[in-house]
PDB file of C-alpha atoms in Angstrom:
ATOM      1  CA  MET A   1     198.123 -35.597  68.566  1.00 47.00           C
ATOM      2  CA  GLY A   2     201.523 -36.361  70.028  1.00 48.00           C
ATOM      3  CA  GLY A   3     200.556 -35.449  73.581  1.00 50.00           C
ATOM      4  CA  GLU A   4     197.278 -37.364  73.650  1.00 47.00           C
ATOM      5  CA  SER A   5     197.011 -40.916  75.009  1.00 45.00           C
ATOM      6  CA  ARG A   6     195.313 -43.513  72.890  1.00 48.00           C
ATOM      7  CA  VAL A   7     192.832 -45.964  74.389  1.00 47.00           C
ATOM      8  CA  THR A   8     192.402 -49.312  72.654  1.00 48.00           C
ATOM      9  CA  ASP A   9     188.901 -50.815  72.696  1.00 49.00           C
ATOM     10  CA  THR A  10     189.292 -54.555  73.333  1.00 46.00           C
ATOM     11  CA  THR A  11     185.641 -55.292  74.031  1.00 46.00           C
ATOM     12  CA  SER A  12     185.018 -57.050  70.738  1.00 47.00           C
ATOM     13  CA  ARG A  13     188.129 -59.180  71.110  1.00 49.00           C
ATOM     14  CA  ASP A  14     187.539 -60.206  74.728  1.00 49.00           C
ATOM     15  CA  PRO A  15     183.949 -61.441  75.067  1.00 55.00           C
ATOM     16  CA  VAL A  16     182.538 -61.971  78.536  1.00 54.00           C
ATOM     17  CA  ARG A  17     182.739 -65.607  79.523  1.00 65.00           C
ATOM     18  CA  PRO A  18     179.704 -67.261  81.091  1.00 70.00           C
ATOM     19  CA  SER A  19     179.803 -67.933  84.815  1.00 90.00           C
ATOM     20  CA  ALA A  20     180.346 -71.468  86.055  1.00 90.00           C
ATOM     21  CA  ALA A  21     176.662 -71.756  86.965  1.00 91.00           C
ATOM     22  CA  GLN A  22     175.567 -70.481  83.562  1.00 93.00           C
ATOM     23  CA  PHE A  23     177.933 -72.848  81.760  1.00 93.00           C
ATOM     24  CA  ASP A  24     176.643 -75.808  83.806  1.00 92.00           C
ATOM     25  CA  ARG A  25     173.051 -74.899  83.068  1.00 92.00           C
ATOM     26  CA  GLU A  26     173.595 -74.449  79.346  1.00 94.00           C
ATOM     27  CA  ARG A  27     175.464 -77.755  79.048  1.00 94.00           C
ATOM     28  CA  ALA A  28     172.882 -79.610  81.153  1.00 94.00           C
ATOM     29  CA  GLU A  29     170.015 -78.237  79.062  1.00 95.00           C
ATOM     30  CA  ARG A  30     171.831 -79.257  75.893  1.00 96.00           C
ATOM     31  CA  ARG A  31     172.108 -82.807  77.234  1.00 96.00           C
ATOM     32  CA  ILE A  32     168.345 -82.842  77.854  1.00 96.00           C
ATOM     33  CA  GLU A  33     167.688 -81.672  74.296  1.00 96.00           C
ATOM     34  CA  GLU A  34     170.020 -84.335  72.878  1.00 97.00           C
ATOM     35  CA  PHE A  35     168.343 -87.001  75.006  1.00 97.00           C
ATOM     36  CA  TRP A  36     164.883 -86.218  73.648  1.00 98.00           C
ATOM     37  CA  ASP A  37     166.170 -85.693  70.105  1.00 97.00           C
ATOM     38  CA  GLU A  38     166.682 -89.465  70.008  1.00 96.00           C
ATOM     39  CA  ARG A  39     163.284 -90.324  71.482  1.00 97.00           C
ATOM     40  CA  ALA A  40     160.659 -87.813  70.341  1.00 97.00           C
ATOM     41  CA  THR A  41     159.910 -85.333  67.571  1.00 96.00           C
ATOM     42  CA  GLY A  42     158.043 -82.083  67.005  1.00 96.00           C
ATOM     43  CA  ALA A  43     155.800 -80.709  69.716  1.00 96.00           C
ATOM     44  CA  SER A  44     156.116 -83.834  71.881  1.00 97.00           C
ATOM     45  CA  ARG A  45     159.864 -83.349  72.039  1.00 97.00           C
ATOM     46  CA  ARG A  46     159.493 -79.687  73.050  1.00 97.00           C
ATOM     47  CA  ILE A  47     157.007 -80.597  75.767  1.00 97.00           C
ATOM     48  CA  LEU A  48     159.219 -83.389  77.138  1.00 97.00           C
ATOM     49  CA  CYS A  49     162.232 -81.060  77.226  1.00 97.00           C
ATOM     50  CA  GLY A  50     160.227 -78.382  79.013  1.00 96.00           C
ATOM     51  CA  ALA A  51     158.709 -80.830  81.489  1.00 96.00           C
ATOM     52  CA  THR A  52     162.060 -82.448  82.295  1.00 96.00           C
ATOM     53  CA  LEU A  53     163.554 -79.055  83.134  1.00 94.00           C
ATOM     54  CA  ALA A  54     160.467 -77.923  85.045  1.00 94.00           C
ATOM     55  CA  PHE A  55     160.396 -81.089  87.172  1.00 93.00           C
ATOM     56  CA  ALA A  56     164.137 -80.786  87.869  1.00 91.00           C
ATOM     57  CA  ASP A  57     163.832 -77.129  88.887  1.00 92.00           C
ATOM     58  CA  LEU A  58     160.465 -77.058  90.661  1.00 93.00           C
ATOM     59  CA  GLY A  59     159.543 -80.641  91.453  1.00 91.00           C
ATOM     60  CA  TYR A  60     156.491 -82.471  90.151  1.00 92.00           C
ATOM     61  CA  HIS A  61     154.004 -80.650  92.367  1.00 92.00           C
ATOM     62  CA  GLY A  62     155.657 -77.261  91.872  1.00 94.00           C
ATOM     63  CA  ALA A  63     155.695 -77.488  88.075  1.00 94.00           C
ATOM     64  CA  SER A  64     152.285 -76.486  86.723  1.00 94.00           C
ATOM     65  CA  THR A  65     151.074 -77.401  83.259  1.00 94.00           C
ATOM     66  CA  ARG A  66     151.269 -73.697  82.403  1.00 95.00           C
ATOM     67  CA  GLU A  67     154.925 -73.616  83.460  1.00 96.00           C
ATOM     68  CA  ILE A  68     155.688 -76.661  81.323  1.00 96.00           C
ATOM     69  CA  ALA A  69     153.841 -75.109  78.383  1.00 96.00           C
ATOM     70  CA  ASN A  70     155.761 -71.844  78.751  1.00 96.00           C
ATOM     71  CA  ARG A  71     159.063 -73.688  78.685  1.00 95.00           C
ATOM     72  CA  ALA A  72     157.923 -75.572  75.600  1.00 95.00           C
ATOM     73  CA  GLY A  73     156.854 -72.346  73.930  1.00 95.00           C
ATOM     74  CA  MET A  74     153.203 -73.294  73.540  1.00 94.00           C
ATOM     75  CA  SER A  75     149.828 -73.015  75.271  1.00 93.00           C
ATOM     76  CA  SER A  76     148.588 -75.272  78.059  1.00 93.00           C
ATOM     77  CA  ALA A  77     145.850 -76.520  75.749  1.00 94.00           C
ATOM     78  CA  ALA A  78     148.459 -77.620  73.221  1.00 93.00           C
ATOM     79  CA  VAL A  79     150.188 -79.743  75.884  1.00 95.00           C
ATOM     80  CA  TYR A  80     146.989 -81.732  76.465  1.00 94.00           C
ATOM     81  CA  ILE A  81     146.777 -82.563  72.771  1.00 95.00           C
ATOM     82  CA  HIS A  82     149.923 -84.684  73.164  1.00 96.00           C
ATOM     83  CA  PHE A  83     149.736 -85.774  76.816  1.00 96.00           C
ATOM     84  CA  GLU A  84     146.582 -86.457  78.789  1.00 94.00           C
ATOM     85  CA  SER A  85     147.990 -85.253  82.103  1.00 93.00           C
ATOM     86  CA  LYS A  86     151.059 -84.060  83.952  1.00 93.00           C
ATOM     87  CA  GLN A  87     151.315 -87.534  85.438  1.00 94.00           C
ATOM     88  CA  GLU A  88     151.551 -89.066  81.959  1.00 95.00           C
ATOM     89  CA  LEU A  89     154.386 -86.650  81.211  1.00 95.00           C
ATOM     90  CA  LEU A  90     156.253 -87.672  84.350  1.00 95.00           C
ATOM     91  CA  HIS A  91     155.725 -91.341  83.552  1.00 95.00           C
ATOM     92  CA  CYS A  92     157.158 -90.905  80.047  1.00 96.00           C
ATOM     93  CA  ILE A  93     160.187 -89.019  81.379  1.00 96.00           C
ATOM     94  CA  ALA A  94     160.729 -91.481  84.223  1.00 96.00           C
ATOM     95  CA  LEU A  95     160.392 -94.535  81.970  1.00 97.00           C
ATOM     96  CA  GLU A  96     162.745 -93.307  79.248  1.00 97.00           C
ATOM     97  CA  GLY A  97     165.149 -91.912  81.818  1.00 97.00           C
ATOM     98  CA  HIS A  98     165.273 -95.179  83.750  1.00 97.00           C
ATOM     99  CA  LYS A  99     165.752 -97.201  80.579  1.00 98.00           C
ATOM    100  CA  ALA A 100     168.815 -95.068  79.878  1.00 98.00           C
ATOM    101  CA  SER A 101     170.169 -94.964  83.418  1.00 97.00           C
ATOM    102  CA  THR A 102     169.732 -98.670  84.233  1.00 97.00           C
ATOM    103  CA  GLY A 103     171.086 -99.540  80.801  1.00 98.00           C
ATOM    104  CA  ALA A 104     174.139 -97.430  81.573  1.00 98.00           C
ATOM    105  CA  PHE A 105     174.982 -99.979  84.279  1.00 98.00           C
ATOM    106  CA  SER A 106     173.672-103.230  82.869  1.00 97.00           C
ATOM    107  CA  ASP A 107     174.764-103.001  79.223  1.00 98.00           C
ATOM    108  CA  PRO A 108     178.539-102.690  79.860  1.00 98.00           C
ATOM    109  CA  ALA A 109     178.372-105.017  82.869  1.00 98.00           C
ATOM    110  CA  ARG A 110     176.897-107.803  80.730  1.00 97.00           C
ATOM    111  CA  GLN A 111     179.781-107.509  78.281  1.00 96.00           C
ATOM    112  CA  ALA A 112     182.377-108.324  80.947  1.00 97.00           C
ATOM    113  CA  ALA A 113     183.428-111.891  81.718  1.00 95.00           C
ATOM    114  CA  ASP A 114     184.033-111.823  85.484  1.00 97.00           C
ATOM    115  CA  PRO A 115     182.415-110.187  88.545  1.00 98.00           C
ATOM    116  CA  VAL A 116     185.219-107.684  89.141  1.00 98.00           C
ATOM    117  CA  SER A 117     185.125-106.413  85.569  1.00 98.00           C
ATOM    118  CA  GLN A 118     181.327-106.451  85.549  1.00 98.00           C
ATOM    119  CA  LEU A 119     181.095-104.298  88.661  1.00 98.00           C
ATOM    120  CA  ARG A 120     183.895-101.968  87.612  1.00 98.00           C
ATOM    121  CA  LEU A 121     182.553-101.338  84.107  1.00 98.00           C
ATOM    122  CA  GLY A 122     178.941-101.072  85.236  1.00 98.00           C
ATOM    123  CA  VAL A 123     179.695 -98.574  88.000  1.00 98.00           C
ATOM    124  CA  ALA A 124     182.039 -96.493  85.828  1.00 98.00           C
ATOM    125  CA  SER A 125     179.351 -96.163  83.169  1.00 98.00           C
ATOM    126  CA  PHE A 126     176.521 -95.558  85.660  1.00 98.00           C
ATOM    127  CA  ALA A 127     178.344 -92.811  87.566  1.00 98.00           C
ATOM    128  CA  THR A 128     179.402 -91.195  84.291  1.00 98.00           C
ATOM    129  CA  TRP A 129     175.786 -91.166  83.093  1.00 98.00           C
ATOM    130  CA  ASN A 130     174.557 -89.532  86.297  1.00 97.00           C
ATOM    131  CA  ALA A 131     177.169 -86.791  85.925  1.00 97.00           C
ATOM    132  CA  GLU A 132     176.599 -86.203  82.223  1.00 97.00           C
ATOM    133  CA  MET A 133     172.803 -86.266  82.597  1.00 97.00           C
ATOM    134  CA  ASN A 134     172.669 -84.527  85.987  1.00 95.00           C
ATOM    135  CA  LEU A 135     169.432 -82.590  85.396  1.00 93.00           C
ATOM    136  CA  LEU A 136     167.546 -85.585  84.008  1.00 95.00           C
ATOM    137  CA  SER A 137     168.831 -87.824  86.783  1.00 95.00           C
ATOM    138  CA  ARG A 138     167.698 -85.382  89.464  1.00 90.00           C
ATOM    139  CA  SER A 139     164.321 -85.076  87.765  1.00 87.00           C
ATOM    140  CA  ILE A 140     163.612 -88.813  87.703  1.00 90.00           C
ATOM    141  CA  GLU A 141     165.352 -89.954  90.890  1.00 88.00           C
ATOM    142  CA  TYR A 142     163.778 -87.458  93.272  1.00 83.00           C
ATOM    143  CA  GLU A 143     160.263 -87.541  91.842  1.00 85.00           C
ATOM    144  CA  ILE A 144     159.798 -91.261  91.225  1.00 87.00           C
ATOM    145  CA  ARG A 145     160.006 -92.021  94.932  1.00 83.00           C
ATOM    146  CA  LEU A 146     156.701 -90.189  95.401  1.00 79.00           C
ATOM    147  CA  HIS A 147     154.959 -92.235  92.698  1.00 85.00           C
ATOM    148  CA  ARG A 148     154.540 -95.918  93.544  1.00 84.00           C
ATOM    149  CA  GLY A 149     151.126 -96.558  91.996  1.00 87.00           C
ATOM    150  CA  PRO A 150     150.447 -99.223  89.359  1.00 92.00           C
ATOM    151  CA  GLU A 151     150.841 -96.677  86.544  1.00 92.00           C
ATOM    152  CA  PHE A 152     154.555 -96.492  87.422  1.00 94.00           C
ATOM    153  CA  ALA A 153     155.054-100.253  87.805  1.00 96.00           C
ATOM    154  CA  ASP A 154     157.212-100.511  84.686  1.00 97.00           C
ATOM    155  CA  VAL A 155     159.573 -97.863  86.066  1.00 96.00           C
ATOM    156  CA  TRP A 156     159.920 -99.689  89.373  1.00 96.00           C
ATOM    157  CA  ASP A 157     160.537-102.951  87.501  1.00 97.00           C
ATOM    158  CA  LEU A 158     163.573-101.298  85.911  1.00 97.00           C
ATOM    159  CA  ARG A 159     164.822-100.089  89.283  1.00 96.00           C
ATOM    160  CA  ARG A 160     164.401-103.529  90.836  1.00 97.00           C
ATOM    161  CA  GLY A 161     166.115-105.048  87.810  1.00 98.00           C
ATOM    162  CA  VAL A 162     169.328-103.074  88.233  1.00 97.00           C
ATOM    163  CA  ASP A 163     169.232-103.720  91.998  1.00 97.00           C
ATOM    164  CA  ALA A 164     169.052-107.444  91.296  1.00 98.00           C
ATOM    165  CA  HIS A 165     171.829-107.236  88.701  1.00 98.00           C
ATOM    166  CA  VAL A 166     174.250-105.548  91.112  1.00 98.00           C
ATOM    167  CA  LEU A 167     173.391-108.066  93.831  1.00 98.00           C
ATOM    168  CA  GLU A 168     173.905-110.944  91.389  1.00 98.00           C
ATOM    169  CA  ILE A 169     177.383-109.640  90.543  1.00 98.00           C
ATOM    170  CA  LEU A 170     178.277-109.249  94.227  1.00 98.00           C
ATOM    171  CA  HIS A 171     177.122-112.770  95.080  1.00 98.00           C
ATOM    172  CA  ALA A 172     179.032-114.187  92.107  1.00 98.00           C
ATOM    173  CA  GLY A 173     182.165-112.389  93.275  1.00 98.00           C
ATOM    174  CA  MET A 174     181.722-113.746  96.783  1.00 97.00           C
ATOM    175  CA  ALA A 175     181.314-117.274  95.433  1.00 97.00           C
ATOM    176  CA  GLU A 176     184.549-116.897  93.443  1.00 97.00           C
ATOM    177  CA  GLY A 177     186.360-115.398  96.418  1.00 97.00           C
ATOM    178  CA  VAL A 178     187.112-112.068  94.713  1.00 97.00           C
ATOM    179  CA  PHE A 179     184.667-110.035  96.854  1.00 97.00           C
ATOM    180  CA  ARG A 180     184.705-110.166 100.639  1.00 97.00           C
ATOM    181  CA  LEU A 181     181.386-108.956 102.016  1.00 96.00           C
ATOM    182  CA  ALA A 182     179.448-109.502 105.230  1.00 95.00           C
ATOM    183  CA  ASP A 183     176.359-107.712 103.892  1.00 96.00           C
ATOM    184  CA  PRO A 184     176.036-107.656 100.077  1.00 97.00           C
ATOM    185  CA  GLU A 185     172.618-105.961 100.300  1.00 97.00           C
ATOM    186  CA  TRP A 186     174.168-103.004 102.123  1.00 97.00           C
ATOM    187  CA  ALA A 187     177.009-102.883  99.587  1.00 97.00           C
ATOM    188  CA  LYS A 188     174.512-102.826  96.710  1.00 98.00           C
ATOM    189  CA  ILE A 189     172.534 -99.958  98.231  1.00 97.00           C
ATOM    190  CA  THR A 190     175.693 -97.962  98.952  1.00 97.00           C
ATOM    191  CA  ILE A 191     177.190 -98.465  95.496  1.00 98.00           C
ATOM    192  CA  LEU A 192     174.044 -97.466  93.611  1.00 97.00           C
ATOM    193  CA  SER A 193     173.085 -94.577  95.889  1.00 96.00           C
ATOM    194  CA  THR A 194     176.548 -92.999  95.731  1.00 97.00           C
ATOM    195  CA  CYS A 195     176.493 -93.176  91.934  1.00 97.00           C
ATOM    196  CA  ILE A 196     173.023 -91.607  91.783  1.00 96.00           C
ATOM    197  CA  ASP A 197     174.109 -88.854  94.174  1.00 96.00           C
ATOM    198  CA  VAL A 198     176.666 -87.666  91.613  1.00 97.00           C
ATOM    199  CA  ALA A 199     173.785 -85.915  89.845  1.00 95.00           C
ATOM    200  CA  ARG A 200     173.158 -83.789  92.939  1.00 94.00           C
ATOM    201  CA  TRP A 201     176.606 -82.219  93.216  1.00 95.00           C
ATOM    202  CA  TYR A 202     178.189 -82.522  89.760  1.00 96.00           C
ATOM    203  CA  ARG A 203     178.459 -79.372  87.672  1.00 95.00           C
ATOM    204  CA  HIS A 204     179.439 -79.322  84.014  1.00 95.00           C
ATOM    205  CA  GLY A 205     182.731 -77.535  83.412  1.00 93.00           C
ATOM    206  CA  SER A 206     184.278 -78.652  86.708  1.00 91.00           C
ATOM    207  CA  SER A 207     187.836 -79.950  86.867  1.00 92.00           C
ATOM    208  CA  ARG A 208     186.623 -83.566  87.008  1.00 93.00           C
ATOM    209  CA  THR A 209     185.065 -84.865  83.808  1.00 96.00           C
ATOM    210  CA  PRO A 210     182.139 -87.310  83.925  1.00 97.00           C
ATOM    211  CA  THR A 211     184.422 -90.076  82.643  1.00 97.00           C
ATOM    212  CA  ALA A 212     187.029 -89.386  85.330  1.00 97.00           C
ATOM    213  CA  ILE A 213     184.306 -89.464  87.980  1.00 97.00           C
ATOM    214  CA  GLY A 214     183.115 -92.784  86.587  1.00 98.00           C
ATOM    215  CA  PHE A 215     186.542 -94.385  87.020  1.00 97.00           C
ATOM    216  CA  GLN A 216     186.899 -92.942  90.529  1.00 97.00           C
ATOM    217  CA  TYR A 217     183.533 -94.374  91.538  1.00 98.00           C
ATOM    218  CA  ALA A 218     184.509 -97.724  90.024  1.00 98.00           C
ATOM    219  CA  ASP A 219     187.517 -97.732  92.369  1.00 98.00           C
ATOM    220  CA  LEU A 220     185.214 -96.848  95.256  1.00 97.00           C
ATOM    221  CA  ALA A 221     182.897 -99.734  94.339  1.00 98.00           C
ATOM    222  CA  MET A 222     185.845-102.119  94.469  1.00 97.00           C
ATOM    223  CA  MET A 223     186.562-100.966  98.026  1.00 97.00           C
ATOM    224  CA  LEU A 224     182.909-101.280  99.051  1.00 97.00           C
ATOM    225  CA  ALA A 225     182.783-104.796  97.574  1.00 97.00           C
ATOM    226  CA  GLY A 226     185.926-105.822  99.436  1.00 96.00           C
ATOM    227  CA  ALA A 227     187.703-106.695  96.200  1.00 95.00           C
ATOM    228  CA  ARG A 228     190.905-108.660  96.663  1.00 86.00           C
TER     229      ARG A 228
END
């Protein structure tokens, strides 16, 4: 009628957008799924995805086998068919995660010809990885420090390997006169720990992309190394 107002329903055309926290969580979980897609199949993949998320959210001691099984969509008994214990699960996650994270530094660094480029490329890639894989990084970095037994020796070998690689680059730069450092050991610890800490505060969907963060941390590493 001419005197009646008409109300337009726009609900279907204006869907509710996810919150920033929900977007971060969905993107982070997708990264976990993609990570294990390349390394496991079938039930093992589902268990590893569930365990990675459970360890990141609850910690190793807080994540029960039942919780891991629930996240994997199976029974606790089914988990033990594929993994003997929760510790074996953590070891698998920590080992594959550290292969990826240490490789994120070492692989590009080895392709560069000089210490400055090696450090810059390695740090940019390493910081980017810790942002992109924030949930996995938190899961392996926080929990591995509580597990120093012989069953985790291969994981600690990887950690010591990247430590040695960064220190080698710093010493080479000092020998060439392109890095000015009084304490290269301190510089190594600071560079690696600041990159790892990205996983703690980074949220997917923020104004800074993982790649942009990587380049910013590469600049920071140059300052910490006293680059000339």
